[in-house]
């Protein structure tokens, strides 16, 4: 059985954002991108490097779309991100969509039942980054092993 492990950078008032720059994700008029950068230090860097160990990934559609446009060209920073299996939870994306086909080892899953089946299969643990709506769904269905 795989563990579903959630990795999140979240403020006390509920803002979840990756450690990228101010323009990383401005959707919905978000103007506070890059808020994590001033808090990085040597210990933070060491912890993140451990978190970036090769795994399989379970991602929401929005996070997947952002990542699929970035990581295929920047995999040298995150060893294994392009080789790991990416499962994107989406009711709208199709396995034939160009982003899914364009980022190797990516597939679409559409139901909680498929997530449960995936969790109960053999393989690497499933890491979730971003994907706030998916995380809420997983928590509601008691599928998260670790936050």
mmCIF file of C-alpha atoms in Angstrom:
data_model
loop_
_atom_site.group_PDB
_atom_site.id
_atom_site.type_symbol
_atom_site.label_atom_id
_atom_site.label_comp_id
_atom_site.label_asym_id
_atom_site.label_seq_id
_atom_site.Cartn_x
_atom_site.Cartn_y
_atom_site.Cartn_z
ATOM 1 C CA UNK A 1 0.000 0.000 0.000
ATOM 2 C CA UNK A 2 1.263 3.451 -0.910
ATOM 3 C CA UNK A 3 1.249 6.419 1.425
ATOM 4 C CA UNK A 4 -0.264 9.692 0.255
ATOM 5 C CA UNK A 5 1.972 12.454 1.612
ATOM 6 C CA UNK A 6 1.054 16.141 1.310
ATOM 7 C CA UNK A 7 3.789 18.793 1.013
ATOM 8 C CA UNK A 8 2.491 22.339 1.401
ATOM 9 C CA UNK A 9 3.828 25.790 2.071
ATOM 10 C CA UNK A 10 0.905 27.542 3.681
ATOM 11 C CA UNK A 11 0.513 30.706 5.726
ATOM 12 C CA UNK A 12 -1.439 30.811 8.970
ATOM 13 C CA UNK A 13 -4.201 32.651 7.129
ATOM 14 C CA UNK A 14 -4.463 29.932 4.476
ATOM 15 C CA UNK A 15 -2.390 31.133 1.517
ATOM 16 C CA UNK A 16 -0.767 28.200 -0.271
ATOM 17 C CA UNK A 17 1.972 29.097 -2.722
ATOM 18 C CA UNK A 18 5.047 27.448 -4.169
ATOM 19 C CA UNK A 19 8.490 28.936 -3.406
ATOM 20 C CA UNK A 20 8.781 30.457 -6.854
ATOM 21 C CA UNK A 21 8.793 34.098 -7.788
ATOM 22 C CA UNK A 22 6.111 36.758 -7.635
ATOM 23 C CA UNK A 23 4.774 35.938 -11.089
ATOM 24 C CA UNK A 24 4.647 32.162 -10.643
ATOM 25 C CA UNK A 25 0.867 31.964 -10.255
ATOM 26 C CA UNK A 26 -1.134 35.156 -10.477
ATOM 27 C CA UNK A 27 -4.452 33.471 -11.247
ATOM 28 C CA UNK A 28 -7.486 34.996 -9.589
ATOM 29 C CA UNK A 29 -5.603 38.268 -9.202
ATOM 30 C CA UNK A 30 -3.196 36.819 -6.616
ATOM 31 C CA UNK A 31 -0.468 39.392 -6.028
ATOM 32 C CA UNK A 32 1.575 37.923 -3.183
ATOM 33 C CA UNK A 33 3.615 35.357 -5.082
ATOM 34 C CA UNK A 34 7.085 34.633 -3.824
ATOM 35 C CA UNK A 35 6.110 35.119 -0.173
ATOM 36 C CA UNK A 36 8.106 32.062 0.939
ATOM 37 C CA UNK A 37 11.442 33.240 -0.461
ATOM 38 C CA UNK A 38 12.454 35.545 2.438
ATOM 39 C CA UNK A 39 12.007 32.659 4.897
ATOM 40 C CA UNK A 40 14.419 30.260 3.206
ATOM 41 C CA UNK A 41 17.669 29.389 4.966
ATOM 42 C CA UNK A 42 20.209 26.565 4.974
ATOM 43 C CA UNK A 43 18.000 24.249 7.057
ATOM 44 C CA UNK A 44 15.019 24.944 4.793
ATOM 45 C CA UNK A 45 17.167 24.051 1.769
ATOM 46 C CA UNK A 46 18.231 20.764 3.363
ATOM 47 C CA UNK A 47 14.636 19.841 4.220
ATOM 48 C CA UNK A 48 13.435 20.656 0.704
ATOM 49 C CA UNK A 49 16.184 18.545 -0.850
ATOM 50 C CA UNK A 50 14.954 15.554 1.185
ATOM 51 C CA UNK A 51 11.385 16.259 0.087
ATOM 52 C CA UNK A 52 12.469 16.276 -3.563
ATOM 53 C CA UNK A 53 13.540 12.633 -3.518
ATOM 54 C CA UNK A 54 12.101 10.630 -6.435
ATOM 55 C CA UNK A 55 8.489 9.574 -5.953
ATOM 56 C CA UNK A 56 5.226 9.286 -7.811
ATOM 57 C CA UNK A 57 2.989 12.339 -7.790
ATOM 58 C CA UNK A 58 -0.720 12.890 -7.358
ATOM 59 C CA UNK A 59 -1.651 16.365 -8.541
ATOM 60 C CA UNK A 60 -4.705 18.483 -9.093
ATOM 61 C CA UNK A 61 -5.346 19.802 -12.588
ATOM 62 C CA UNK A 62 -4.164 23.367 -11.967
ATOM 63 C CA UNK A 63 -0.887 22.305 -10.342
ATOM 64 C CA UNK A 64 -0.327 19.722 -13.069
ATOM 65 C CA UNK A 65 -0.844 22.327 -15.804
ATOM 66 C CA UNK A 66 1.637 24.722 -14.159
ATOM 67 C CA UNK A 67 4.196 21.969 -13.631
ATOM 68 C CA UNK A 68 3.827 20.402 -17.080
ATOM 69 C CA UNK A 69 4.829 23.716 -18.624
ATOM 70 C CA UNK A 70 7.880 24.104 -16.366
ATOM 71 C CA UNK A 71 9.463 20.880 -15.077
ATOM 72 C CA UNK A 72 10.192 19.062 -18.348
ATOM 73 C CA UNK A 73 12.783 21.783 -19.068
ATOM 74 C CA UNK A 74 14.052 22.157 -15.468
ATOM 75 C CA UNK A 75 14.378 18.603 -14.179
ATOM 76 C CA UNK A 76 18.039 19.134 -13.288
ATOM 77 C CA UNK A 77 16.906 20.962 -10.128
ATOM 78 C CA UNK A 78 14.506 18.196 -9.083
ATOM 79 C CA UNK A 79 16.008 14.772 -9.780
ATOM 80 C CA UNK A 80 13.301 12.303 -10.692
ATOM 81 C CA UNK A 81 10.424 14.740 -11.279
ATOM 82 C CA UNK A 82 10.242 13.877 -14.955
ATOM 83 C CA UNK A 83 10.759 10.147 -14.439
ATOM 84 C CA UNK A 84 8.232 9.765 -11.609
ATOM 85 C CA UNK A 85 4.681 8.839 -12.521
ATOM 86 C CA UNK A 86 2.310 11.806 -12.476
ATOM 87 C CA UNK A 87 -1.360 11.117 -11.746
ATOM 88 C CA UNK A 88 -3.488 14.170 -12.409
ATOM 89 C CA UNK A 89 -6.925 14.240 -10.812
ATOM 90 C CA UNK A 90 -9.251 16.018 -13.207
ATOM 91 C CA UNK A 91 -12.777 15.717 -14.446
ATOM 92 C CA UNK A 92 -11.922 17.862 -17.503
ATOM 93 C CA UNK A 93 -8.498 16.745 -18.744
ATOM 94 C CA UNK A 94 -8.268 13.684 -20.969
ATOM 95 C CA UNK A 95 -5.413 11.227 -21.372
ATOM 96 C CA UNK A 96 -5.138 12.438 -24.949
ATOM 97 C CA UNK A 97 -4.657 16.146 -24.018
ATOM 98 C CA UNK A 98 -1.368 17.570 -25.255
ATOM 99 C CA UNK A 99 -0.042 18.497 -21.786
ATOM 100 C CA UNK A 100 -0.716 15.000 -20.483
ATOM 101 C CA UNK A 101 0.847 13.360 -23.522
ATOM 102 C CA UNK A 102 3.679 15.910 -23.565
ATOM 103 C CA UNK A 103 4.978 15.234 -20.060
ATOM 104 C CA UNK A 104 6.170 11.653 -19.920
ATOM 105 C CA UNK A 105 4.741 9.312 -17.297
ATOM 106 C CA UNK A 106 1.530 11.318 -16.892
ATOM 107 C CA UNK A 107 -2.004 10.003 -16.772
ATOM 108 C CA UNK A 108 -5.444 11.271 -15.775
ATOM 109 C CA UNK A 109 -7.596 9.837 -13.012
ATOM 110 C CA UNK A 110 -11.156 11.026 -12.541
ATOM 111 C CA UNK A 111 -12.679 9.538 -9.382
ATOM 112 C CA UNK A 112 -12.014 9.044 -5.692
ATOM 113 C CA UNK A 113 -12.409 5.314 -6.325
ATOM 114 C CA UNK A 114 -9.437 5.485 -8.723
ATOM 115 C CA UNK A 115 -7.388 7.280 -6.051
ATOM 116 C CA UNK A 116 -8.264 4.570 -3.515
ATOM 117 C CA UNK A 117 -7.269 1.883 -6.007
ATOM 118 C CA UNK A 118 -3.993 3.707 -6.687
ATOM 119 C CA UNK A 119 -3.303 4.065 -2.947
ATOM 120 C CA UNK A 120 -3.874 0.348 -2.449
ATOM 121 C CA UNK A 121 -1.552 -0.624 -5.292
ATOM 122 C CA UNK A 122 2.152 -1.399 -5.081
ATOM 123 C CA UNK A 123 4.597 1.322 -5.935
ATOM 124 C CA UNK A 124 6.275 4.441 -4.642
ATOM 125 C CA UNK A 125 4.557 6.730 -2.175
ATOM 126 C CA UNK A 126 2.393 9.421 -3.734
ATOM 127 C CA UNK A 127 3.542 12.978 -3.093
ATOM 128 C CA UNK A 128 1.142 15.879 -3.428
ATOM 129 C CA UNK A 129 2.391 19.412 -3.949
ATOM 130 C CA UNK A 130 0.040 22.363 -4.341
ATOM 131 C CA UNK A 131 -3.302 20.942 -5.393
ATOM 132 C CA UNK A 132 -5.300 22.553 -2.563
ATOM 133 C CA UNK A 133 -8.699 21.406 -3.815
ATOM 134 C CA UNK A 134 -7.454 17.835 -4.243
ATOM 135 C CA UNK A 135 -5.983 17.901 -0.726
ATOM 136 C CA UNK A 136 -9.375 18.907 0.685
ATOM 137 C CA UNK A 137 -11.010 16.001 -1.160
ATOM 138 C CA UNK A 138 -8.381 13.552 0.111
ATOM 139 C CA UNK A 139 -8.750 14.751 3.702
ATOM 140 C CA UNK A 140 -12.525 14.480 3.469
ATOM 141 C CA UNK A 141 -12.108 10.841 2.363
ATOM 142 C CA UNK A 142 -9.406 10.035 4.954
ATOM 143 C CA UNK A 143 -6.811 9.217 2.299
ATOM 144 C CA UNK A 144 -3.862 11.335 3.507
ATOM 145 C CA UNK A 145 -1.158 9.520 5.444
ATOM 146 C CA UNK A 146 0.975 12.533 6.348
ATOM 147 C CA UNK A 147 0.928 16.322 6.111
#
